[in-house]
Amino acid sequence: MSTDTASLVAPVVLTEGAKKEIIKLMSQQELGEEYGLRLGVEGGGCAGMNYILGFDQKKDGDQEYLIDQIKVYMHKAHGLYLVGMQVDFQDGLNARGFTFSNPNASSTCGCGTSFSV
């Protein structure tokens, strides 16, 4: 059974700053059409879970979303932890990098990439 990517509503939001930086990074790395942005979680970090953010190919168990022409891959089981999350990119004097605003996190650590539910 085939899943129509266009009909799926992405459980996460990418801000304009995040989308701009992701497109820039994908262009710099000259990734093929089969690559997309992987969003997910993994055990670890000072708060119990870390965010996964990187470029990857689609794997078994992944759901595929299209956010303004950016392919996003997320394992189906990770949606529970990430639904409603906003990914932003900060490029200021005090901070530079991707940030995660997750309404499902009951606590986060100081680094901003680790959380617990």
PDB file of C-alpha atoms in Angstrom:
ATOM      1  CA  MET A   1       0.000   0.000   0.000  1.00  0.00           C
ATOM      2  CA  SER A   2       1.430   3.354  -1.033  1.00  0.00           C
ATOM      3  CA  THR A   3       1.130   6.438   1.147  1.00  0.00           C
ATOM      4  CA  ASP A   4       0.529   9.732  -0.623  1.00  0.00           C
ATOM      5  CA  THR A   5       3.078  12.140   0.864  1.00  0.00           C
ATOM      6  CA  ALA A   6       1.099  15.213  -0.167  1.00  0.00           C
ATOM      7  CA  SER A   7      -1.925  14.135   1.887  1.00  0.00           C
ATOM      8  CA  LEU A   8      -0.011  13.831   5.163  1.00  0.00           C
ATOM      9  CA  VAL A   9       0.085  16.784   7.530  1.00  0.00           C
ATOM     10  CA  ALA A  10       3.531  17.149   9.070  1.00  0.00           C
ATOM     11  CA  PRO A  11       3.495  16.832  12.871  1.00  0.00           C
ATOM     12  CA  VAL A  12       6.277  19.432  13.170  1.00  0.00           C
ATOM     13  CA  VAL A  13       6.723  23.026  12.019  1.00  0.00           C
ATOM     14  CA  LEU A  14       9.854  24.383  10.378  1.00  0.00           C
ATOM     15  CA  THR A  15      10.214  28.146  10.746  1.00  0.00           C
ATOM     16  CA  GLU A  16      11.303  30.272   7.784  1.00  0.00           C
ATOM     17  CA  GLY A  17      14.793  30.504   9.299  1.00  0.00           C
ATOM     18  CA  ALA A  18      15.027  26.719   9.660  1.00  0.00           C
ATOM     19  CA  LYS A  19      13.785  26.100   6.117  1.00  0.00           C
ATOM     20  CA  LYS A  20      16.283  28.585   4.694  1.00  0.00           C
ATOM     21  CA  GLU A  21      19.208  26.968   6.551  1.00  0.00           C
ATOM     22  CA  ILE A  22      18.116  23.411   5.666  1.00  0.00           C
ATOM     23  CA  ILE A  23      17.875  24.281   1.965  1.00  0.00           C
ATOM     24  CA  LYS A  24      21.290  25.979   2.141  1.00  0.00           C
ATOM     25  CA  LEU A  25      22.885  22.949   3.829  1.00  0.00           C
ATOM     26  CA  MET A  26      21.298  20.486   1.396  1.00  0.00           C
ATOM     27  CA  SER A  27      22.618  22.537  -1.525  1.00  0.00           C
ATOM     28  CA  GLN A  28      26.128  22.752  -0.041  1.00  0.00           C
ATOM     29  CA  GLN A  29      26.254  18.991   0.524  1.00  0.00           C
ATOM     30  CA  GLU A  30      24.969  18.273  -3.005  1.00  0.00           C
ATOM     31  CA  LEU A  31      22.586  15.581  -1.774  1.00  0.00           C
ATOM     32  CA  GLY A  32      20.634  13.495  -4.261  1.00  0.00           C
ATOM     33  CA  GLU A  33      16.848  13.479  -4.651  1.00  0.00           C
ATOM     34  CA  GLU A  34      16.564  10.412  -2.411  1.00  0.00           C
ATOM     35  CA  TYR A  35      17.780  12.393   0.613  1.00  0.00           C
ATOM     36  CA  GLY A  36      15.608  14.352   2.980  1.00  0.00           C
ATOM     37  CA  LEU A  37      15.680  15.830   6.459  1.00  0.00           C
ATOM     38  CA  ARG A  38      15.488  13.215   9.208  1.00  0.00           C
ATOM     39  CA  LEU A  39      13.745  14.302  12.408  1.00  0.00           C
ATOM     40  CA  GLY A  40      13.516  11.961  15.346  1.00  0.00           C
ATOM     41  CA  VAL A  41      14.497  11.088  18.877  1.00  0.00           C
ATOM     42  CA  GLU A  42      16.936   8.703  20.512  1.00  0.00           C
ATOM     43  CA  GLY A  43      17.666   7.721  24.073  1.00  0.00           C
ATOM     44  CA  GLY A  44      20.469   9.602  25.795  1.00  0.00           C
ATOM     45  CA  GLY A  45      21.481  13.095  26.763  1.00  0.00           C
ATOM     46  CA  CYS A  46      21.296  14.667  30.175  1.00  0.00           C
ATOM     47  CA  ALA A  47      17.464  14.748  30.190  1.00  0.00           C
ATOM     48  CA  GLY A  48      16.849  11.250  28.784  1.00  0.00           C
ATOM     49  CA  MET A  49      16.165  11.800  25.077  1.00  0.00           C
ATOM     50  CA  ASN A  50      18.037  13.608  22.276  1.00  0.00           C
ATOM     51  CA  TYR A  51      16.678  15.084  19.084  1.00  0.00           C
ATOM     52  CA  ILE A  52      17.870  13.679  15.765  1.00  0.00           C
ATOM     53  CA  LEU A  53      18.286  16.220  12.973  1.00  0.00           C
ATOM     54  CA  GLY A  54      20.248  15.416   9.827  1.00  0.00           C
ATOM     55  CA  PHE A  55      20.082  14.329   6.210  1.00  0.00           C
ATOM     56  CA  ASP A  56      19.246  10.725   5.423  1.00  0.00           C
ATOM     57  CA  GLN A  57      17.454   8.423   3.030  1.00  0.00           C
ATOM     58  CA  LYS A  58      13.994   7.028   3.745  1.00  0.00           C
ATOM     59  CA  LYS A  59      14.052   3.831   5.847  1.00  0.00           C
ATOM     60  CA  ASP A  60      11.535   1.128   6.708  1.00  0.00           C
ATOM     61  CA  GLY A  61       9.019   2.432   9.236  1.00  0.00           C
ATOM     62  CA  ASP A  62       9.440   6.060   8.142  1.00  0.00           C
ATOM     63  CA  GLN A  63       6.630   8.447   7.422  1.00  0.00           C
ATOM     64  CA  GLU A  64       7.437  11.002   4.706  1.00  0.00           C
ATOM     65  CA  TYR A  65       6.190  14.582   4.800  1.00  0.00           C
ATOM     66  CA  LEU A  66       6.678  17.501   2.468  1.00  0.00           C
ATOM     67  CA  ILE A  67       7.178  20.892   4.128  1.00  0.00           C
ATOM     68  CA  ASP A  68       7.558  23.619   1.485  1.00  0.00           C
ATOM     69  CA  GLN A  69       9.472  21.334  -0.889  1.00  0.00           C
ATOM     70  CA  ILE A  70      11.648  19.873   1.913  1.00  0.00           C
ATOM     71  CA  LYS A  71      11.248  16.118   2.267  1.00  0.00           C
ATOM     72  CA  VAL A  72      11.081  15.212   5.958  1.00  0.00           C
ATOM     73  CA  TYR A  73      11.519  11.618   7.150  1.00  0.00           C
ATOM     74  CA  MET A  74      10.354  10.569  10.604  1.00  0.00           C
ATOM     75  CA  HIS A  75       9.962   7.098  12.045  1.00  0.00           C
ATOM     76  CA  LYS A  76       6.298   6.505  12.832  1.00  0.00           C
ATOM     77  CA  ALA A  77       7.038   5.842  16.522  1.00  0.00           C
ATOM     78  CA  HIS A  78       8.796   9.206  16.955  1.00  0.00           C
ATOM     79  CA  GLY A  79       5.711  11.252  16.123  1.00  0.00           C
ATOM     80  CA  LEU A  80       4.396  10.676  19.643  1.00  0.00           C
ATOM     81  CA  TYR A  81       7.327  12.686  21.043  1.00  0.00           C
ATOM     82  CA  LEU A  82       7.516  15.325  18.324  1.00  0.00           C
ATOM     83  CA  VAL A  83       3.943  16.261  17.401  1.00  0.00           C
ATOM     84  CA  GLY A  84       3.516  20.033  17.667  1.00  0.00           C
ATOM     85  CA  MET A  85       7.261  20.712  17.828  1.00  0.00           C
ATOM     86  CA  GLN A  86       8.749  23.768  16.137  1.00  0.00           C
ATOM     87  CA  VAL A  87      12.260  23.687  14.694  1.00  0.00           C
ATOM     88  CA  ASP A  88      13.942  27.074  14.290  1.00  0.00           C
ATOM     89  CA  PHE A  89      17.392  28.271  13.286  1.00  0.00           C
ATOM     90  CA  GLN A  90      19.071  31.043  15.277  1.00  0.00           C
ATOM     91  CA  ASP A  91      21.884  33.054  13.729  1.00  0.00           C
ATOM     92  CA  GLY A  92      22.662  35.685  16.331  1.00  0.00           C
ATOM     93  CA  LEU A  93      25.518  36.835  18.513  1.00  0.00           C
ATOM     94  CA  ASN A  94      24.391  34.816  21.537  1.00  0.00           C
ATOM     95  CA  ALA A  95      23.360  31.633  19.772  1.00  0.00           C
ATOM     96  CA  ARG A  96      23.768  29.937  16.424  1.00  0.00           C
ATOM     97  CA  GLY A  97      22.140  26.680  15.428  1.00  0.00           C
ATOM     98  CA  PHE A  98      18.886  24.793  15.335  1.00  0.00           C
ATOM     99  CA  THR A  99      16.527  25.090  18.293  1.00  0.00           C
ATOM    100  CA  PHE A 100      13.605  22.884  19.276  1.00  0.00           C
ATOM    101  CA  SER A 101      10.404  24.052  20.925  1.00  0.00           C
ATOM    102  CA  ASN A 102       8.574  20.886  21.955  1.00  0.00           C
ATOM    103  CA  PRO A 103       5.224  21.099  23.780  1.00  0.00           C
ATOM    104  CA  ASN A 104       5.532  17.400  24.729  1.00  0.00           C
ATOM    105  CA  ALA A 105       8.722  17.879  26.748  1.00  0.00           C
ATOM    106  CA  SER A 106       8.144  17.971  30.490  1.00  0.00           C
ATOM    107  CA  SER A 107      11.724  19.170  31.016  1.00  0.00           C
ATOM    108  CA  THR A 108      14.750  20.132  28.931  1.00  0.00           C
ATOM    109  CA  CYS A 109      18.421  20.523  29.682  1.00  0.00           C
ATOM    110  CA  GLY A 110      20.542  23.620  29.267  1.00  0.00           C
ATOM    111  CA  CYS A 111      21.936  22.556  25.885  1.00  0.00           C
ATOM    112  CA  GLY A 112      18.440  22.556  24.349  1.00  0.00           C
ATOM    113  CA  THR A 113      18.902  19.262  22.486  1.00  0.00           C
ATOM    114  CA  SER A 114      17.903  16.906  25.292  1.00  0.00           C
ATOM    115  CA  PHE A 115      14.468  16.508  26.869  1.00  0.00           C
ATOM    116  CA  SER A 116      12.219  14.209  28.883  1.00  0.00           C
ATOM    117  CA  VAL A 117       8.507  13.491  28.633  1.00  0.00           C
TER     118      VAL A 117
END
